[in-house]
PDB file of C-alpha atoms in Angstrom:
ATOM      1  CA  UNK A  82    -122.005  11.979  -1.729  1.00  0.00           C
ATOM      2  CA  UNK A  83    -118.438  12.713  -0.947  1.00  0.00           C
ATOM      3  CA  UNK A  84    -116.071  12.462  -3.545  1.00  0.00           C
ATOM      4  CA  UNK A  85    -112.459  11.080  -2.664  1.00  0.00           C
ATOM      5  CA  UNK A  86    -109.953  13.333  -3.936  1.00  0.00           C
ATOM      6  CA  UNK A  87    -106.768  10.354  -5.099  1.00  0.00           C
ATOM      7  CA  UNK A  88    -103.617  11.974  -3.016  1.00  0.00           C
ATOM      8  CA  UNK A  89    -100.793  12.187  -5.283  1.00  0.00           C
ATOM      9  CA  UNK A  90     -97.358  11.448  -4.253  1.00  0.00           C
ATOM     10  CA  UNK A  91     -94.552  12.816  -6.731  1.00  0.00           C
ATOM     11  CA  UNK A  92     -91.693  10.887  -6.384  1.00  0.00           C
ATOM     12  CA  UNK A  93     -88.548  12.759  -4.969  1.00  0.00           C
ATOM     13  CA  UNK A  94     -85.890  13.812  -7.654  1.00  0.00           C
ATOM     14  CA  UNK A  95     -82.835  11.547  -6.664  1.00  0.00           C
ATOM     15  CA  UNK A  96     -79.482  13.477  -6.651  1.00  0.00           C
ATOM     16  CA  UNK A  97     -77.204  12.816  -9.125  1.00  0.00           C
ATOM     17  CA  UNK A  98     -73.613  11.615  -7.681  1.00  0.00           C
ATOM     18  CA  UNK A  99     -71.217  14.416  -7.568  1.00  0.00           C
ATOM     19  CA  UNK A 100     -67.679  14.197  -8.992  1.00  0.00           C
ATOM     20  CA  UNK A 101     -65.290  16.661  -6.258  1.00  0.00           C
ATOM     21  CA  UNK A 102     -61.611  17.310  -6.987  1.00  0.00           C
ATOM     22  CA  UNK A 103     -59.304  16.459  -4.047  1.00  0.00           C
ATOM     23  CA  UNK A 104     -56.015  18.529  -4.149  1.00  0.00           C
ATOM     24  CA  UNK A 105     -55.158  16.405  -1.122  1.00  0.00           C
ATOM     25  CA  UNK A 106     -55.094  12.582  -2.560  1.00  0.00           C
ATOM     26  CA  UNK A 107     -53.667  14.392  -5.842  1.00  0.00           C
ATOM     27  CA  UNK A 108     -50.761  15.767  -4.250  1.00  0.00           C
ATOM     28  CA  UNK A 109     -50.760  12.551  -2.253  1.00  0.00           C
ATOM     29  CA  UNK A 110     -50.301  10.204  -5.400  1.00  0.00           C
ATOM     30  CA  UNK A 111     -47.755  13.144  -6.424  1.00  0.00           C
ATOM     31  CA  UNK A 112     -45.538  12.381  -3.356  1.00  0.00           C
ATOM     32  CA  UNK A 113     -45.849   8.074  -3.584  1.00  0.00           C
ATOM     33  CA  UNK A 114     -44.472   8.450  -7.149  1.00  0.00           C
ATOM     34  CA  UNK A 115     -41.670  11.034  -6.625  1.00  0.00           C
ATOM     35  CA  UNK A 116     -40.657   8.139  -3.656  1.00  0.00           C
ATOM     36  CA  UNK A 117     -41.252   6.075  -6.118  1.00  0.00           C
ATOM     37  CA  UNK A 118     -39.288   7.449  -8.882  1.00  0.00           C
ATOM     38  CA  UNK A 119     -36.330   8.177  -6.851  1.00  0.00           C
ATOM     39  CA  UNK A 120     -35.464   4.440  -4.697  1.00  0.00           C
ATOM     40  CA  UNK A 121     -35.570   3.483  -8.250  1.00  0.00           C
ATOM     41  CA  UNK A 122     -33.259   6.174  -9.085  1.00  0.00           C
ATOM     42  CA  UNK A 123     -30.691   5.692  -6.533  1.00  0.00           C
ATOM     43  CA  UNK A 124     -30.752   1.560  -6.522  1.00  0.00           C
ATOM     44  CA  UNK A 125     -31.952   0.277  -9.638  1.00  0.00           C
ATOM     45  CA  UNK A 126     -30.663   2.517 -12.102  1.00  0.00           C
ATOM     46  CA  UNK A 127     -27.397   2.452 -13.875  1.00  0.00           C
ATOM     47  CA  UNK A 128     -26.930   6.063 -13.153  1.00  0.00           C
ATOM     48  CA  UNK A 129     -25.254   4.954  -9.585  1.00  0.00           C
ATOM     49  CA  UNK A 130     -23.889   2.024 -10.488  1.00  0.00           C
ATOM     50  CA  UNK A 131     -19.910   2.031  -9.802  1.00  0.00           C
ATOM     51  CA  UNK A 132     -18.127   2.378 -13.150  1.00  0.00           C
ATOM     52  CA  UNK A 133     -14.439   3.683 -12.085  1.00  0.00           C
ATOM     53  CA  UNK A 134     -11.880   2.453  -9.421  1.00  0.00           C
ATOM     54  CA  UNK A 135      -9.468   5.095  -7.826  1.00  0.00           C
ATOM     55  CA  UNK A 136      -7.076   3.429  -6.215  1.00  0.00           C
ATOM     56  CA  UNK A 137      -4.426   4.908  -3.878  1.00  0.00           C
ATOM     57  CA  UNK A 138      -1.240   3.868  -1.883  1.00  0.00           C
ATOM     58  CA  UNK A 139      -0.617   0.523  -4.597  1.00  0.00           C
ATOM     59  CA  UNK A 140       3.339   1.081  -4.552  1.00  0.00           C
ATOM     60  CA  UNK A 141       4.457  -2.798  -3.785  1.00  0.00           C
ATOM     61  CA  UNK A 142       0.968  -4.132  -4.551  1.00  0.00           C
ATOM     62  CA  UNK A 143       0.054  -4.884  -8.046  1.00  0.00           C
ATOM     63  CA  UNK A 144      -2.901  -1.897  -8.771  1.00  0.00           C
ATOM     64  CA  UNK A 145      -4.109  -3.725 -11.660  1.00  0.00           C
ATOM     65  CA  UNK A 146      -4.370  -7.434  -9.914  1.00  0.00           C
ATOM     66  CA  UNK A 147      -5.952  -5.081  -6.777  1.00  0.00           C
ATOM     67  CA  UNK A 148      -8.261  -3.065  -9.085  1.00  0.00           C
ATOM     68  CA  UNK A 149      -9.487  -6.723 -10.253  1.00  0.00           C
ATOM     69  CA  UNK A 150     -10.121  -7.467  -6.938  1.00  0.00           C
ATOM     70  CA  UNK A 151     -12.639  -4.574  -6.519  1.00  0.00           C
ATOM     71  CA  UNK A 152     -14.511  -5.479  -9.270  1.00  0.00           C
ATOM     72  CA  UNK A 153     -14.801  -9.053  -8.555  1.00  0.00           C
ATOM     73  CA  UNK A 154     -16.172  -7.973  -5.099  1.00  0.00           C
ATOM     74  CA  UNK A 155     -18.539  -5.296  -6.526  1.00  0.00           C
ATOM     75  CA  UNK A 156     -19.856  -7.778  -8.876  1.00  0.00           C
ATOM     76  CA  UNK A 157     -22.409  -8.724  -5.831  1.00  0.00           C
ATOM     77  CA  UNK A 158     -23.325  -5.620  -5.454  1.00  0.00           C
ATOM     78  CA  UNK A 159     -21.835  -2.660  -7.379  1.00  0.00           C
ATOM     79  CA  UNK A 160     -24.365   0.196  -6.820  1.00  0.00           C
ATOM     80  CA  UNK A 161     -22.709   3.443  -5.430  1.00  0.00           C
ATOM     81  CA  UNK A 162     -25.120   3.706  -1.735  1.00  0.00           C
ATOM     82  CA  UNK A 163     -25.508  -0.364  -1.725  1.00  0.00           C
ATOM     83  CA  UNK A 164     -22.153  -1.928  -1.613  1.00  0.00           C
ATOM     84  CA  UNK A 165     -20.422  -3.055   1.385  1.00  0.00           C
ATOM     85  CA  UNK A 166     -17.191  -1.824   2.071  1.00  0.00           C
ATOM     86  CA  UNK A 167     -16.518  -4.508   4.578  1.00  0.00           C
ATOM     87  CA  UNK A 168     -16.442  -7.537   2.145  1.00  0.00           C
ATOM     88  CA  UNK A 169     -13.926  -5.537  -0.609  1.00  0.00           C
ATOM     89  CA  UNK A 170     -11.709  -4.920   2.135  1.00  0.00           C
ATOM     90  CA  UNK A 171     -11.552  -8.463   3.151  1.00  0.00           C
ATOM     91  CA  UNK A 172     -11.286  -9.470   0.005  1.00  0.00           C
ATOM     92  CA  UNK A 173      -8.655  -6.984  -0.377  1.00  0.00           C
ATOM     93  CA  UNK A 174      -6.733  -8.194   2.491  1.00  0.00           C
ATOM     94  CA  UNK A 175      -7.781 -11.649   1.315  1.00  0.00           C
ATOM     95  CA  UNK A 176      -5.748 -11.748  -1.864  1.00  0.00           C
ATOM     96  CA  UNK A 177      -3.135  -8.825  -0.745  1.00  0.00           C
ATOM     97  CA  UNK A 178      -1.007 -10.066   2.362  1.00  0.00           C
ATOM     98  CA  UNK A 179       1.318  -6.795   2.010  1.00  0.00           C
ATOM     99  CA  UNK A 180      -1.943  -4.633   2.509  1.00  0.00           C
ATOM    100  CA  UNK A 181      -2.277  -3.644   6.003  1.00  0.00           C
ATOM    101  CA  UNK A 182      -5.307  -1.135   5.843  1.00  0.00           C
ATOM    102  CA  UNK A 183      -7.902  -0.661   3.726  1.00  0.00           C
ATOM    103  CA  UNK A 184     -10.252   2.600   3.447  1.00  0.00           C
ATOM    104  CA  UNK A 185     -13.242   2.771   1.024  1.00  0.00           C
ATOM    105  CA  UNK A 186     -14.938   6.441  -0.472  1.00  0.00           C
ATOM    106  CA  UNK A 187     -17.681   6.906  -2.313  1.00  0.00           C
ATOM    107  CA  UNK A 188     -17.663   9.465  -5.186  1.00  0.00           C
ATOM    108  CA  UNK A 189     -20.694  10.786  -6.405  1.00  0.00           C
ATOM    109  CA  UNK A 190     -22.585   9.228  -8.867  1.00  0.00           C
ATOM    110  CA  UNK A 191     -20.036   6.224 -10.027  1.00  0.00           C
ATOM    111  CA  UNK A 192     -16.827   6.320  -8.794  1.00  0.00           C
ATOM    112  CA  UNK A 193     -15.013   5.019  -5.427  1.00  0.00           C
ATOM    113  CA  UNK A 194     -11.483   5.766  -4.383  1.00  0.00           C
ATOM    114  CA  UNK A 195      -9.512   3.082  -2.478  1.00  0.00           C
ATOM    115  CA  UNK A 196      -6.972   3.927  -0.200  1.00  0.00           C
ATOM    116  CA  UNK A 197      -4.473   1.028   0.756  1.00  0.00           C
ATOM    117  CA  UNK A 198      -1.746   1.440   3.303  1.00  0.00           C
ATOM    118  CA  UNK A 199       0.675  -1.488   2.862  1.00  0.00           C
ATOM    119  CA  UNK A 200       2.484  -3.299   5.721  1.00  0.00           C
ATOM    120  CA  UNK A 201       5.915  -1.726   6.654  1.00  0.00           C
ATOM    121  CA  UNK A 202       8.675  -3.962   7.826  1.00  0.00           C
ATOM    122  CA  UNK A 203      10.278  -3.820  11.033  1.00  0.00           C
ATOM    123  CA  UNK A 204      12.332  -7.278  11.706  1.00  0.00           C
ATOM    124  CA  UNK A 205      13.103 -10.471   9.625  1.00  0.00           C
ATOM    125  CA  UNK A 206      11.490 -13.253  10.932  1.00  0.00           C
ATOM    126  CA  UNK A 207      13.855 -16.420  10.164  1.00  0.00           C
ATOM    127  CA  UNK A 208      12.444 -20.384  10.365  1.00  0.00           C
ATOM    128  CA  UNK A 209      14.507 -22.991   8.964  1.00  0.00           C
ATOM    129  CA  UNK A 210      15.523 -21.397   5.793  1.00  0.00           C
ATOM    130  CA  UNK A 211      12.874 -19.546   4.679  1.00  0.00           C
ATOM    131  CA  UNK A 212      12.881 -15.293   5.589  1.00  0.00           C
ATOM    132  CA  UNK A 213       9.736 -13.408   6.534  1.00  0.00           C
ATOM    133  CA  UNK A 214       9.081  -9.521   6.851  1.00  0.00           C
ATOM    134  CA  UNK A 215       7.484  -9.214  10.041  1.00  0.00           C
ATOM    135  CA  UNK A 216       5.223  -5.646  10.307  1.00  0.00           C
ATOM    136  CA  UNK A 217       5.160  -3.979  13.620  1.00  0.00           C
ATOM    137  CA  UNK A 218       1.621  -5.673  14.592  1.00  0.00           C
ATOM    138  CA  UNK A 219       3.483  -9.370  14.138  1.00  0.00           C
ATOM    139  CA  UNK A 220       2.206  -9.866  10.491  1.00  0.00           C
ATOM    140  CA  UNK A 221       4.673 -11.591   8.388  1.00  0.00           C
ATOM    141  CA  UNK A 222       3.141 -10.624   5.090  1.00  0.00           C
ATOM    142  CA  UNK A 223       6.266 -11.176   2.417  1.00  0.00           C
ATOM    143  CA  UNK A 224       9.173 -13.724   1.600  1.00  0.00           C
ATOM    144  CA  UNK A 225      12.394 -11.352   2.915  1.00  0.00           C
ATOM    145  CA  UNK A 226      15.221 -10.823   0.114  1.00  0.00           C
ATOM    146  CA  UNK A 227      18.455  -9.054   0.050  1.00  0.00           C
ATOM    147  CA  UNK A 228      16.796  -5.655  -1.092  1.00  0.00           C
ATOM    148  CA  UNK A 229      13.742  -5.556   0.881  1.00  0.00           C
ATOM    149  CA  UNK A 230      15.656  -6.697   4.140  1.00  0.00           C
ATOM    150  CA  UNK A 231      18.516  -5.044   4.363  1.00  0.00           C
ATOM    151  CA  UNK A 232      19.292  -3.112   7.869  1.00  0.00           C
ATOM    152  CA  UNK A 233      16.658  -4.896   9.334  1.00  0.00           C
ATOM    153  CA  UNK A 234      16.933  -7.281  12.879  1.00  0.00           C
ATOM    154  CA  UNK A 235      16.493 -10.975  11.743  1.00  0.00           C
ATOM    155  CA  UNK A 236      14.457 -13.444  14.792  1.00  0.00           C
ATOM    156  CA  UNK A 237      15.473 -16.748  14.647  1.00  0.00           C
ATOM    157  CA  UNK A 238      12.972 -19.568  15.347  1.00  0.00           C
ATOM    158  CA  UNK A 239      15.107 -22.241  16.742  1.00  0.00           C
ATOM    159  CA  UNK A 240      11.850 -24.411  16.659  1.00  0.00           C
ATOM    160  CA  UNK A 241      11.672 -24.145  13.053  1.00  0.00           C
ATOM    161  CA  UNK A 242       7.790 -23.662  12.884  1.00  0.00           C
ATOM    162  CA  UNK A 243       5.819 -22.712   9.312  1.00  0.00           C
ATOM    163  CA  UNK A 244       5.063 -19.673   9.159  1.00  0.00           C
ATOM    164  CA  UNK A 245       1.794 -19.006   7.369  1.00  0.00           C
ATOM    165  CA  UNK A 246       1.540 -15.444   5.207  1.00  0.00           C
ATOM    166  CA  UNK A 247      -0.266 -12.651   6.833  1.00  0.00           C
ATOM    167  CA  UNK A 248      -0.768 -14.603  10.446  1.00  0.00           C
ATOM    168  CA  UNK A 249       0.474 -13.408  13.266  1.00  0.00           C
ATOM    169  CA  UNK A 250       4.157 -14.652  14.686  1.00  0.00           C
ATOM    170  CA  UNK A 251       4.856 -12.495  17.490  1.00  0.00           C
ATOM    171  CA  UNK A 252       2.818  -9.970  19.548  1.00  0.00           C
ATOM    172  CA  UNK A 253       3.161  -6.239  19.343  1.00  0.00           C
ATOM    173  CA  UNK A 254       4.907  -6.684  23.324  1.00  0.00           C
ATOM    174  CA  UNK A 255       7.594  -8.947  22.008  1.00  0.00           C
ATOM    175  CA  UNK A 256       7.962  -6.404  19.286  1.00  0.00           C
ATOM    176  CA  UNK A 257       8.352  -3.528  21.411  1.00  0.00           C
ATOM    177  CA  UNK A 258      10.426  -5.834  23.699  1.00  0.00           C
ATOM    178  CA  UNK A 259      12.479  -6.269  21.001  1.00  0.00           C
ATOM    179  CA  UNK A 260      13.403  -2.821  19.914  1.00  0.00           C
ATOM    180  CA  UNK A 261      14.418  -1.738  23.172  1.00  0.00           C
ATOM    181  CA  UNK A 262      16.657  -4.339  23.568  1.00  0.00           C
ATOM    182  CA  UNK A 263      18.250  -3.526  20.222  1.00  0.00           C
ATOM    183  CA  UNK A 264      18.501   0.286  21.032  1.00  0.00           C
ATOM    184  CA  UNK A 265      19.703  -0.247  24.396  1.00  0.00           C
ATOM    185  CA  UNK A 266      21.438  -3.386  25.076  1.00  0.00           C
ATOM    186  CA  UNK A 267      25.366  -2.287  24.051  1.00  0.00           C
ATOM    187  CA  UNK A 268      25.331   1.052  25.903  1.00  0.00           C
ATOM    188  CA  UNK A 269      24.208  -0.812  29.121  1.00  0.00           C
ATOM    189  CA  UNK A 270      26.664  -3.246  29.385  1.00  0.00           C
ATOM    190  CA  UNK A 271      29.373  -2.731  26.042  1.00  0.00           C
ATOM    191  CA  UNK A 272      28.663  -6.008  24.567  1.00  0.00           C
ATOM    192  CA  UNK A 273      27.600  -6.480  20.563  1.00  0.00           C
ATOM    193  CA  UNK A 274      24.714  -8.125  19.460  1.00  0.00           C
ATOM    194  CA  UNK A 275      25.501 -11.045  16.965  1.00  0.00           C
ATOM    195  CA  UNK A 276      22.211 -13.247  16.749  1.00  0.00           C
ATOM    196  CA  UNK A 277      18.855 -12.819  18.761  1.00  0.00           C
ATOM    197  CA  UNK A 278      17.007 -16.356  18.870  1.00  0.00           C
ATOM    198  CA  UNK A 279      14.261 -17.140  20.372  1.00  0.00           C
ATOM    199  CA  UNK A 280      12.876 -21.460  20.969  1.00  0.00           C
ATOM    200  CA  UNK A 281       9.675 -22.726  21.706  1.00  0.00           C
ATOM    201  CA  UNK A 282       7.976 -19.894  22.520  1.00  0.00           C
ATOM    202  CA  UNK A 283       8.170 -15.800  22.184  1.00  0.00           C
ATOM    203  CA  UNK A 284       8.302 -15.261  25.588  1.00  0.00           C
ATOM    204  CA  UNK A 285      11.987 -16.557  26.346  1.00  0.00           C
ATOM    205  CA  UNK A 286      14.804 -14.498  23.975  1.00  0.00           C
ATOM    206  CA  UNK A 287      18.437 -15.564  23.862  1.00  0.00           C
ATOM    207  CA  UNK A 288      20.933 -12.909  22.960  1.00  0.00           C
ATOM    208  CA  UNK A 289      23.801 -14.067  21.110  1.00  0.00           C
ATOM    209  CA  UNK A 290      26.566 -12.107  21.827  1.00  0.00           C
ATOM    210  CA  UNK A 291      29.721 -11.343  19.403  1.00  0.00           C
ATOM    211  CA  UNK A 292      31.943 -12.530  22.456  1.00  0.00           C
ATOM    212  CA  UNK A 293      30.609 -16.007  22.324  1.00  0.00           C
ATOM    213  CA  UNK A 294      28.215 -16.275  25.290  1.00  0.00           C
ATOM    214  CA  UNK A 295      24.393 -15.811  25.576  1.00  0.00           C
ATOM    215  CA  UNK A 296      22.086 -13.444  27.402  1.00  0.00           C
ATOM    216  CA  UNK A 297      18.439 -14.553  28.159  1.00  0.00           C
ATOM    217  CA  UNK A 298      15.776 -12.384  28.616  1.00  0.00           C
ATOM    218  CA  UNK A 299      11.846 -13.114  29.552  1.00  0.00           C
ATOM    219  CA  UNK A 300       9.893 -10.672  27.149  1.00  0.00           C
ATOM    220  CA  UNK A 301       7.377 -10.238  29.493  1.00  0.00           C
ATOM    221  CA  UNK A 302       9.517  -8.562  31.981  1.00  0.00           C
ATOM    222  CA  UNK A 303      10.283  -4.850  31.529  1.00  0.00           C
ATOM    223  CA  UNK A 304      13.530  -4.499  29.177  1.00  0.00           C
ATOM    224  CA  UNK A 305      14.290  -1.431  31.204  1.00  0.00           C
ATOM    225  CA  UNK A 306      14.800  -3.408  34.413  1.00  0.00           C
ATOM    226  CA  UNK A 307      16.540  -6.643  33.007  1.00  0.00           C
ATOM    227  CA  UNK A 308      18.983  -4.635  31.228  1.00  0.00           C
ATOM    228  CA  UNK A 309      20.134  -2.939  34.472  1.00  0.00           C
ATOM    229  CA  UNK A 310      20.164  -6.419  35.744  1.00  0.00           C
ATOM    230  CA  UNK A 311      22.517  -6.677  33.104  1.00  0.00           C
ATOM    231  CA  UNK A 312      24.543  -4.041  33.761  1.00  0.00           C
ATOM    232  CA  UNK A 313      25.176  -4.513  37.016  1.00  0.00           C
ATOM    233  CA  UNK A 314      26.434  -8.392  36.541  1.00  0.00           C
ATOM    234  CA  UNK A 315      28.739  -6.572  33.969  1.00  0.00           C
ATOM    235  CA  UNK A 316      30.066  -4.337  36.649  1.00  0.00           C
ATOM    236  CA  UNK A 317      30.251  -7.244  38.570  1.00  0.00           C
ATOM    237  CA  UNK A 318      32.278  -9.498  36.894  1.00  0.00           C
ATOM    238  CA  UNK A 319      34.896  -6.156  36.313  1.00  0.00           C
ATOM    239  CA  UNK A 320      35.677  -6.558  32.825  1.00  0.00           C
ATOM    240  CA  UNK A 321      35.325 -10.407  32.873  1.00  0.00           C
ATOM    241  CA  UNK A 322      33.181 -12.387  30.483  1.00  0.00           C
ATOM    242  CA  UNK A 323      31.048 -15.654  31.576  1.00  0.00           C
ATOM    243  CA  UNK A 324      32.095 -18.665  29.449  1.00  0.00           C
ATOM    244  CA  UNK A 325      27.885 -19.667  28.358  1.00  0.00           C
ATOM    245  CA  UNK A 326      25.763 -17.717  29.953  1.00  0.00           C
ATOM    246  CA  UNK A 327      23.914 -14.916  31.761  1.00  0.00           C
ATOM    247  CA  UNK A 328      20.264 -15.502  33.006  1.00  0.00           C
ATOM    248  CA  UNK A 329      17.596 -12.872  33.788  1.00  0.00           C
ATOM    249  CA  UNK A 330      14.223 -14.019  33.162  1.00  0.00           C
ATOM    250  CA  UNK A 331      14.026 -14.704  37.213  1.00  0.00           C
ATOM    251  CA  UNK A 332      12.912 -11.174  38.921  1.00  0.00           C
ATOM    252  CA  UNK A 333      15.585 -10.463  41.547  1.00  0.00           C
ATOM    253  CA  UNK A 334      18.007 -12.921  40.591  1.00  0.00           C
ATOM    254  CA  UNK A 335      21.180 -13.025  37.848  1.00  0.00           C
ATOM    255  CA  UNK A 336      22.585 -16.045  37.347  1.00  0.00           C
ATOM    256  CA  UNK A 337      25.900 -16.387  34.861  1.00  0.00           C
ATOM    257  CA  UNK A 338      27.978 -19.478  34.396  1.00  0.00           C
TER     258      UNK A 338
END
């Protein structure tokens, strides 16, 4: 009789899960919160957040009404890397007609310095009976007095039509136009400016001259050449003075009366 040996089978010793240290995923989760730590850093903590105004150029302007301003505008969004300087210089130029330019620093961690340059006057623009100053871009920007207008060319608007603060009334051309024909007109032809006028538009401009008659110019001619026209209908007329007028605007032509 054979006797049957049972077979035996020992179950295999199941391996414990193993715990290994990764210096990669820790150094990982290092760098996510130093990211972390610093967007809030720079944007959402008060530590950047814009706590003094240094302004510059404020001479005519009011720097306290201006520094208002700022803050007013930086109320939307007042930290230091986040603002935009776009919307405080409009608002700037907004509430400040006299302000011509407007330039915007930051200042490390809570400060920003802003530089205004203000408009500079170079005629007096004159509509019924109000006075403008009129910058050298064709801004009129400010009501023109006796102090702040003195010595300076005054543009009569025969039309008479409103003039709205810091629009535009006149092109830089006319402008330029203009200050050629003020530097140049008496020593090419010895007569004296008394009133320069202009009437529906800018590009027709009657001189008013102190012997009674008128010169008129089209601005969008060169000065240059109309004024020799000028002079040579003065040399014409040999010391003789036309009774109304003497016409240039038409290239090639002169006509007096």
């Amino acid at each position: 009789m054979v006797e049957r040996i049972p077979k035996i089978i020992v179950p295999a010793e199941e391996k414990k899960p193993s715990f290994r240290f990764s210096w990669r995923i820790f150094y990982l989760i290092l760098i996510i919160m130093a990211i972390l730590f610093l967007i809030y850093g720079l944007f959402f903590s008060s530590f950047f957040k814009v706590k003094n105004i240094d302004l510059k150029g404020a001479n005519l302007v009011d720097g306290d009404q201006l520094k208002k301003v700022i803050t007013y505008a930086l109320n939307e969004e007042d930290n230091i890397f986040l603002y935009r300087s776009a919307d405080i210089s409009a608002k700037i130029k907004e509430n400040f007609p006299l302000v011509s330019e407007v330039n915007i620093q930051k200042g490390l961690p809570d400060t920003i310095r802003v530089i205004i340059i203000e408009r500079q006057p170079v005629i007096v623009w004159q509509t019924a009976d109000k006075k403008y100053l009129v910058d050298k871009e064709g801004y009129a920007y400010l009501e023109a007095d006796a102090n702040n207008a003195k010595d300076l060319p005054v543009i009569i608007d025969s039309a008479n039509l409103p003039v709205v603060l810091s629009k535009k009334v006149a092109s830089k051309n006319f402008l330029d136009f203009i200050k050629e024909i003020i530097e140049k007109f008496t020593p090419r032809s010895n007569l004296k400016i008394k009133e320069l006028r202009i009437r529906d538009t800018t590009f027709d401009l009657d001189v008013l001259t102190t012997d009674g008659f008128i010169v008129l110019f089209d601005t969008t001619r060169s000065a240059e050449t109309e004024l020799d026209d000028l002079r040579r209908v003065m040399n014409h007329l040999n010391g003789a003075k036309p009774k109304e007028y003497i016409d240039l605007r038409v290239e090639g032509w002169a006509y007096y009366k």
